[in-house]
C-alpha atoms as an extended CHARMM CRD file, in Angstrom:
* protein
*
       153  EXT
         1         1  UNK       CA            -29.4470000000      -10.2070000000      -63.5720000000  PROA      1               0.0000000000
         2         2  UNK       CA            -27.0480000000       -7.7300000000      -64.8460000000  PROA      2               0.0000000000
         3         3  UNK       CA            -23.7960000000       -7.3910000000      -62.8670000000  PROA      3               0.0000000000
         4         4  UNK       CA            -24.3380000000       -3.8510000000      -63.1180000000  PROA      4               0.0000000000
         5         5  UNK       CA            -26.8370000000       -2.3850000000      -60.7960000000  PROA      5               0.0000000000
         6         6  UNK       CA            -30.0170000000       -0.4390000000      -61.9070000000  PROA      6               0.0000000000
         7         7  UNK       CA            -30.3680000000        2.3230000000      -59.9100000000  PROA      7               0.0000000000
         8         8  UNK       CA            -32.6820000000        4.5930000000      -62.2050000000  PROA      8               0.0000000000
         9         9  UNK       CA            -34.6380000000        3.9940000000      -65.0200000000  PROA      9               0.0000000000
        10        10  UNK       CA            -36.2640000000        6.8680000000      -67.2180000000  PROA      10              0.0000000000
        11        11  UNK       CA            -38.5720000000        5.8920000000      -70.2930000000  PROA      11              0.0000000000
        12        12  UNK       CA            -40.2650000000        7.8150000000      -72.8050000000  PROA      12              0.0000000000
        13        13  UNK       CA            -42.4780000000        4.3730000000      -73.7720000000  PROA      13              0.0000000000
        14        14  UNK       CA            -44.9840000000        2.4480000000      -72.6830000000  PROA      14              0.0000000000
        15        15  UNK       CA            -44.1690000000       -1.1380000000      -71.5620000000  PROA      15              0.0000000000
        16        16  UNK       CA            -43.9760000000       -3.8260000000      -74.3380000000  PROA      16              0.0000000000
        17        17  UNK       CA            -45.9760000000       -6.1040000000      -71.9810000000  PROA      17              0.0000000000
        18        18  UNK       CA            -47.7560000000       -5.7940000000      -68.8410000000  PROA      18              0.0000000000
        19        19  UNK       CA            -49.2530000000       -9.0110000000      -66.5550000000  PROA      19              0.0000000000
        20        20  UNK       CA            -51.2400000000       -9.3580000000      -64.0640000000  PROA      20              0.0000000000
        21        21  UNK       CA            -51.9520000000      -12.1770000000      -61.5560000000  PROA      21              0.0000000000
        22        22  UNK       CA            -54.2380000000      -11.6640000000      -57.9600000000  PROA      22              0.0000000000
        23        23  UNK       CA            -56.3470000000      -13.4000000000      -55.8130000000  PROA      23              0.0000000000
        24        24  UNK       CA            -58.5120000000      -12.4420000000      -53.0140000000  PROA      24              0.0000000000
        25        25  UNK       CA            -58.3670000000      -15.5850000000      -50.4910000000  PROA      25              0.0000000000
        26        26  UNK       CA            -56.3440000000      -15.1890000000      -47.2530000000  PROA      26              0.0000000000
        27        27  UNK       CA            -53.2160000000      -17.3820000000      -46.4930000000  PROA      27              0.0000000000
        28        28  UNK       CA            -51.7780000000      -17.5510000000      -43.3600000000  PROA      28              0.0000000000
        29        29  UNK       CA            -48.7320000000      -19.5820000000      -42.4700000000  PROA      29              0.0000000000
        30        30  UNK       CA            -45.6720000000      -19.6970000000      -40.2000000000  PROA      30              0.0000000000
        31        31  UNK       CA            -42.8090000000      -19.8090000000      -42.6640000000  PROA      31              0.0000000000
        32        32  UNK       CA            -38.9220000000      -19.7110000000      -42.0030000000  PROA      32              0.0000000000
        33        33  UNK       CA            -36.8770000000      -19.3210000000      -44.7270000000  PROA      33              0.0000000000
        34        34  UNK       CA            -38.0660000000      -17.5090000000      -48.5210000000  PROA      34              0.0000000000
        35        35  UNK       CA            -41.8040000000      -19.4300000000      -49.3130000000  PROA      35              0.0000000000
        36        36  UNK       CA            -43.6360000000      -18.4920000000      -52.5050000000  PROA      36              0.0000000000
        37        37  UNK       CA            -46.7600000000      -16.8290000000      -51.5070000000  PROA      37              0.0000000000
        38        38  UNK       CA            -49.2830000000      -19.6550000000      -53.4310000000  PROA      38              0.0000000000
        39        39  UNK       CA            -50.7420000000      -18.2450000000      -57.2500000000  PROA      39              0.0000000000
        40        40  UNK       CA            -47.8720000000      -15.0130000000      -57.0310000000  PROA      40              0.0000000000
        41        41  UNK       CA            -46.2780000000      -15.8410000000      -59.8590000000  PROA      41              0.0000000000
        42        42  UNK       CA            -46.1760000000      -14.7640000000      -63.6390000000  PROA      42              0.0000000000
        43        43  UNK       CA            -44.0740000000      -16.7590000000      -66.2280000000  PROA      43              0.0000000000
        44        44  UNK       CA            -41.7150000000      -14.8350000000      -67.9030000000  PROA      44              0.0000000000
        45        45  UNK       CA            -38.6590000000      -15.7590000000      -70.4560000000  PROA      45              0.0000000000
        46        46  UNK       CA            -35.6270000000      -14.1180000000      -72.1180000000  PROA      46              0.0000000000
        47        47  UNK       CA            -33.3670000000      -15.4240000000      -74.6970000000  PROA      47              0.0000000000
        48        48  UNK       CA            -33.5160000000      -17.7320000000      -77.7210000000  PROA      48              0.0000000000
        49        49  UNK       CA            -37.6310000000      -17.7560000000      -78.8120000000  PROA      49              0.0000000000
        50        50  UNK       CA            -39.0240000000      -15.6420000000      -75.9780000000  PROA      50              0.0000000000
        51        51  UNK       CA            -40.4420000000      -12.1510000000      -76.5300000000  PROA      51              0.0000000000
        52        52  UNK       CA            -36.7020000000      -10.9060000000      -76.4210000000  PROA      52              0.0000000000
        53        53  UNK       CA            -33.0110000000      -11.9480000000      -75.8350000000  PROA      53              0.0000000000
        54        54  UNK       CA            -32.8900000000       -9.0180000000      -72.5000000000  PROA      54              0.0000000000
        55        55  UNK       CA            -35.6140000000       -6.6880000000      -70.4850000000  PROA      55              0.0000000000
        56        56  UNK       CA            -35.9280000000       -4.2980000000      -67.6490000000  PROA      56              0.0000000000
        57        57  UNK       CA            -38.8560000000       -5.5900000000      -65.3370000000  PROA      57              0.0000000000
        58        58  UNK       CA            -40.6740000000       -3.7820000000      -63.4850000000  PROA      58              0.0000000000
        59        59  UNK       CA            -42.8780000000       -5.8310000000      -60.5010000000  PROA      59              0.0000000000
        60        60  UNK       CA            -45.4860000000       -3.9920000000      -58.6680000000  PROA      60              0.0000000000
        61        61  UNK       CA            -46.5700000000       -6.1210000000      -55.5440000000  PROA      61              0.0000000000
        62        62  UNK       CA            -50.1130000000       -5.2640000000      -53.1900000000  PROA      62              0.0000000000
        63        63  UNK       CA            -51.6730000000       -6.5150000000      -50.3580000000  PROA      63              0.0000000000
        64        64  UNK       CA            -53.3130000000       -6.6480000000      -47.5700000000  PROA      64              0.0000000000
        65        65  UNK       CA            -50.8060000000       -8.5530000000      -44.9150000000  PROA      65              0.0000000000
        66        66  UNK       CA            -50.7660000000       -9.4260000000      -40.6560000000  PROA      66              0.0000000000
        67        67  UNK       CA            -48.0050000000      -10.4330000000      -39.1670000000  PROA      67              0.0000000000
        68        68  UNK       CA            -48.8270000000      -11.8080000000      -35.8680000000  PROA      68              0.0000000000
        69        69  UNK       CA            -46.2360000000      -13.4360000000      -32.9240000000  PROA      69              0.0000000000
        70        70  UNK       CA            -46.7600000000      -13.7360000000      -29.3110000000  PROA      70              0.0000000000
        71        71  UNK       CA            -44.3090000000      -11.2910000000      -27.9670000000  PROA      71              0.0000000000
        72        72  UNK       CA            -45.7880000000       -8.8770000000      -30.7750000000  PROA      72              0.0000000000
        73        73  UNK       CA            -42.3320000000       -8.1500000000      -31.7280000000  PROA      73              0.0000000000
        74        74  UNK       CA            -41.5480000000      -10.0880000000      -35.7960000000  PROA      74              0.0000000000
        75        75  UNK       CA            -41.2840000000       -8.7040000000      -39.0720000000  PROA      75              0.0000000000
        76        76  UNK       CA            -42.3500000000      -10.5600000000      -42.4830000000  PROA      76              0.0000000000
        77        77  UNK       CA            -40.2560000000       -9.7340000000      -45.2170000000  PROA      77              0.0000000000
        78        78  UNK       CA            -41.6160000000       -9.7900000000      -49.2060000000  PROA      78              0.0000000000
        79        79  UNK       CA            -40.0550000000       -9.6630000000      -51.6020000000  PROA      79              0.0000000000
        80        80  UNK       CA            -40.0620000000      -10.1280000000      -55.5320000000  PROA      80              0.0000000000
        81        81  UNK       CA            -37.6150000000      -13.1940000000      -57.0890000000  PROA      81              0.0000000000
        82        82  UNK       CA            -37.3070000000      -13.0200000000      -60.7310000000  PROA      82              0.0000000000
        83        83  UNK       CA            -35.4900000000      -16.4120000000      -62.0470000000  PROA      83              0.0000000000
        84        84  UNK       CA            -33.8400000000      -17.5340000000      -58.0030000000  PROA      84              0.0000000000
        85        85  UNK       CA            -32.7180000000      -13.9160000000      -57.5110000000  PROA      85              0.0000000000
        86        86  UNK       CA            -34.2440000000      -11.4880000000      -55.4160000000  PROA      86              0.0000000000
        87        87  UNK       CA            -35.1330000000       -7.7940000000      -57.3610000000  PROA      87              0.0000000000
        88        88  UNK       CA            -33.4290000000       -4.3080000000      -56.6020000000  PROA      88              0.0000000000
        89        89  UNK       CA            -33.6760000000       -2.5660000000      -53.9830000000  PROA      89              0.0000000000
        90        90  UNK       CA            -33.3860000000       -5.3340000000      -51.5550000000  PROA      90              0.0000000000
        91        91  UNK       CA            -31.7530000000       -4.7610000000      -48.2040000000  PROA      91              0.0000000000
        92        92  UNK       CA            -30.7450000000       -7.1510000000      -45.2290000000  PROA      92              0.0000000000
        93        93  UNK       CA            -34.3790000000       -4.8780000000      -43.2550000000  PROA      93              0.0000000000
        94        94  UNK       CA            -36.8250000000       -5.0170000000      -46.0700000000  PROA      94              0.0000000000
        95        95  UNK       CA            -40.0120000000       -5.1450000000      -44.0260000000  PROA      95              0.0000000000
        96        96  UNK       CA            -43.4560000000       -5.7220000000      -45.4960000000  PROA      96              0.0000000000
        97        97  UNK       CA            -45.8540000000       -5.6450000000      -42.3490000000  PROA      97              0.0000000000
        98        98  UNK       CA            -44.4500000000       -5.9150000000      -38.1780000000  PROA      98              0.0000000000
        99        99  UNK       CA            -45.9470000000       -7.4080000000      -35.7940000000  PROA      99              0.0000000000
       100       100  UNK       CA            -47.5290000000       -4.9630000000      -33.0420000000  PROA      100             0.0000000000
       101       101  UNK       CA            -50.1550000000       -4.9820000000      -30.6740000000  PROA      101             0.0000000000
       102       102  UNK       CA            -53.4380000000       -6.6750000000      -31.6610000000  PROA      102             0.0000000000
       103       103  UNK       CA            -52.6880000000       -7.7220000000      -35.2280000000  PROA      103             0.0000000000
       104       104  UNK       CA            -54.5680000000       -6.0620000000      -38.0310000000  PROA      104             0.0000000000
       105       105  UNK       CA            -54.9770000000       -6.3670000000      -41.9060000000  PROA      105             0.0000000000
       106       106  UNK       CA            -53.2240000000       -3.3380000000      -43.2760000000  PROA      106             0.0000000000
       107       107  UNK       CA            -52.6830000000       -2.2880000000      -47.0750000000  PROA      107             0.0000000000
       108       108  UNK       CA            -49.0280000000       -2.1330000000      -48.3350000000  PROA      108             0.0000000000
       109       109  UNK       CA            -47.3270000000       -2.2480000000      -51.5750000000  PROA      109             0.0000000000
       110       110  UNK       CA            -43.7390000000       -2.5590000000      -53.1030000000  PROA      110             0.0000000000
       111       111  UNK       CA            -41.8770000000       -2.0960000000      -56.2270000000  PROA      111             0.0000000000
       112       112  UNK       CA            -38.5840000000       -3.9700000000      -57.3220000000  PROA      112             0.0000000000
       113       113  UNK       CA            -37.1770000000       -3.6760000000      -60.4590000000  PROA      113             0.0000000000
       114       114  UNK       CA            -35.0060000000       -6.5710000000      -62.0040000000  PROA      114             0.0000000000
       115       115  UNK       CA            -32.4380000000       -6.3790000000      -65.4100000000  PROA      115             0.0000000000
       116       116  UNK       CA            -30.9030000000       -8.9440000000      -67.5370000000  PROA      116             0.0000000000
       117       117  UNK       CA            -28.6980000000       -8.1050000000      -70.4810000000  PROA      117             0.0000000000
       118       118  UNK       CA            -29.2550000000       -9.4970000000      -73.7560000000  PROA      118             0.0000000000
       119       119  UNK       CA            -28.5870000000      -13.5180000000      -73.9450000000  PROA      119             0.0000000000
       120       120  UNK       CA            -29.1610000000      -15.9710000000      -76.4080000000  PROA      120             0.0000000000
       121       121  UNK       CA            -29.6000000000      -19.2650000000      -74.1460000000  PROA      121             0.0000000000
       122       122  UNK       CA            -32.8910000000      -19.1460000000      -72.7890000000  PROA      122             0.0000000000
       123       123  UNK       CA            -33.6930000000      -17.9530000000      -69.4270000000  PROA      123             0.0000000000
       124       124  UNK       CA            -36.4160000000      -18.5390000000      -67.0820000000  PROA      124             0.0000000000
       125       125  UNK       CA            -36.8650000000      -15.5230000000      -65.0630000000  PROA      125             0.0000000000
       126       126  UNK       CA            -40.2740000000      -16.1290000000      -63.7340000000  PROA      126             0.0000000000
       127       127  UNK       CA            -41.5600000000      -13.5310000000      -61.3550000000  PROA      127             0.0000000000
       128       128  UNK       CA            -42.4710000000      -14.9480000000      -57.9820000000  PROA      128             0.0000000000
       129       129  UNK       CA            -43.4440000000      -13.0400000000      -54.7480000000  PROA      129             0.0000000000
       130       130  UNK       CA            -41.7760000000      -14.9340000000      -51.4760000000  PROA      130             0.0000000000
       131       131  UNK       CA            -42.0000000000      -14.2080000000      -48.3450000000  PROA      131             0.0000000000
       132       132  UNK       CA            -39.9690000000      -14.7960000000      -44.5230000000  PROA      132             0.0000000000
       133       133  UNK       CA            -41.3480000000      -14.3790000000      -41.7040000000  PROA      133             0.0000000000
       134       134  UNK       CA            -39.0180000000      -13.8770000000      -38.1820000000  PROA      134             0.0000000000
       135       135  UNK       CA            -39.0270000000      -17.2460000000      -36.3840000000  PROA      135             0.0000000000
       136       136  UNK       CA            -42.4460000000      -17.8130000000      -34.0810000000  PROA      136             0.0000000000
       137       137  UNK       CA            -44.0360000000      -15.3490000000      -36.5110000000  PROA      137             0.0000000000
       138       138  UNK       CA            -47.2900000000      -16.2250000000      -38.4920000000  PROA      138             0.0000000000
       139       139  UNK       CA            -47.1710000000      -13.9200000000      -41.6990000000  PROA      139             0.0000000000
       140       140  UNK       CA            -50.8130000000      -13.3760000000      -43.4720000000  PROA      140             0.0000000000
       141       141  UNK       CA            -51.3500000000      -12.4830000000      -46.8870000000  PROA      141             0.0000000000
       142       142  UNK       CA            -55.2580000000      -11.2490000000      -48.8270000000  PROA      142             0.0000000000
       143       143  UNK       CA            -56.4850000000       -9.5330000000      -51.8300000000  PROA      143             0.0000000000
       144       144  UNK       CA            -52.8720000000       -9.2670000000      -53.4190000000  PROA      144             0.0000000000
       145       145  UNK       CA            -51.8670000000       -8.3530000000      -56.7380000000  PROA      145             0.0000000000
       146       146  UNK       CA            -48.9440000000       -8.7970000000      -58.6710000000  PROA      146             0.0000000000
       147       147  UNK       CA            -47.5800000000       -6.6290000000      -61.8100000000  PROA      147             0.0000000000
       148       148  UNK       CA            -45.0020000000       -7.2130000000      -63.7930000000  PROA      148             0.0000000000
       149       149  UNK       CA            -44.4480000000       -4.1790000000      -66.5690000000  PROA      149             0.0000000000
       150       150  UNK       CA            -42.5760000000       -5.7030000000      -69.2640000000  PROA      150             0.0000000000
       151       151  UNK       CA            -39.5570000000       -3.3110000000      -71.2960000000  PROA      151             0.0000000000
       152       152  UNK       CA            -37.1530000000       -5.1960000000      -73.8040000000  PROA      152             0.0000000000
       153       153  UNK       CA            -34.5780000000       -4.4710000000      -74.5490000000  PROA      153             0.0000000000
């Protein structure tokens, strides 16, 4: 990404691309550490014989998510990786769901935005959604989508 950081974007264009990628089956799993969240991913490239040397991408993540632990007290985190790095904004509390009470599918959605500068070695900069869960924790994921707008640069 760049070494500057994005912190607005304004556009007066439509995106050169735009992908999509869901599914509707429910995963559950107790994961430690950053784990893809199986199918979340779109291929995407920059540099020498890929749409463009340098983009602005824009990742649009939805979905219906548990978190469950015994104590009813964990967090899962999501969050979007493009290449091994995570998108902007990204904070050290970046909570998708929590776990409380009797725990219940809920609908939430995020937006991270990732930029790399023009390049001519090619890049893989795949979008992948990945999640952590806090440790004991059993993080569920359904009916997801992921969006990746597309703007070159």
């Amino acid at each position: 990404m760049s070494t500057s950081t994005l912190t607005s974007l304004a556009t007066n264009r439509a995106p050169d691309d735009t992908l999509l990628v869901w599914d509707e089956a429910r995963w559950e799993a107790a994961v430690s550490g950053w784990t893809e969240l199986p199918g979340a991913a779109i291929d995407l490239r920059i540099g020498q014989g890929a749409a463009s040397y340098g983009a602005i991408f824009v990742a649009t993540f939805s979905a219906e998510a548990l978190a469950s632990h015994p104590s009813n007290n964990a967090v899962v985190n999501a969050t979007v990786f493009f290449g091994g790095d995570p998108a902007a904004p990204v904070s050290a509390n970046h909570r998708f769901v929590t776990a409380r009470g009797n725990p219940e599918w809920s609908s939430h959605t995020m937006i991270r935005v990732a930029e790399f500068q023009p390049a001519f070695p090619a890049r893989d900069v795949t979008a992948r959604v990945k999640v952590n869960a806090s440790t004991g924790a059993t993080a569920g994921f359904q009916n997801w989508v992921l969006k990746v707008d597309r703007y070159n640069l």
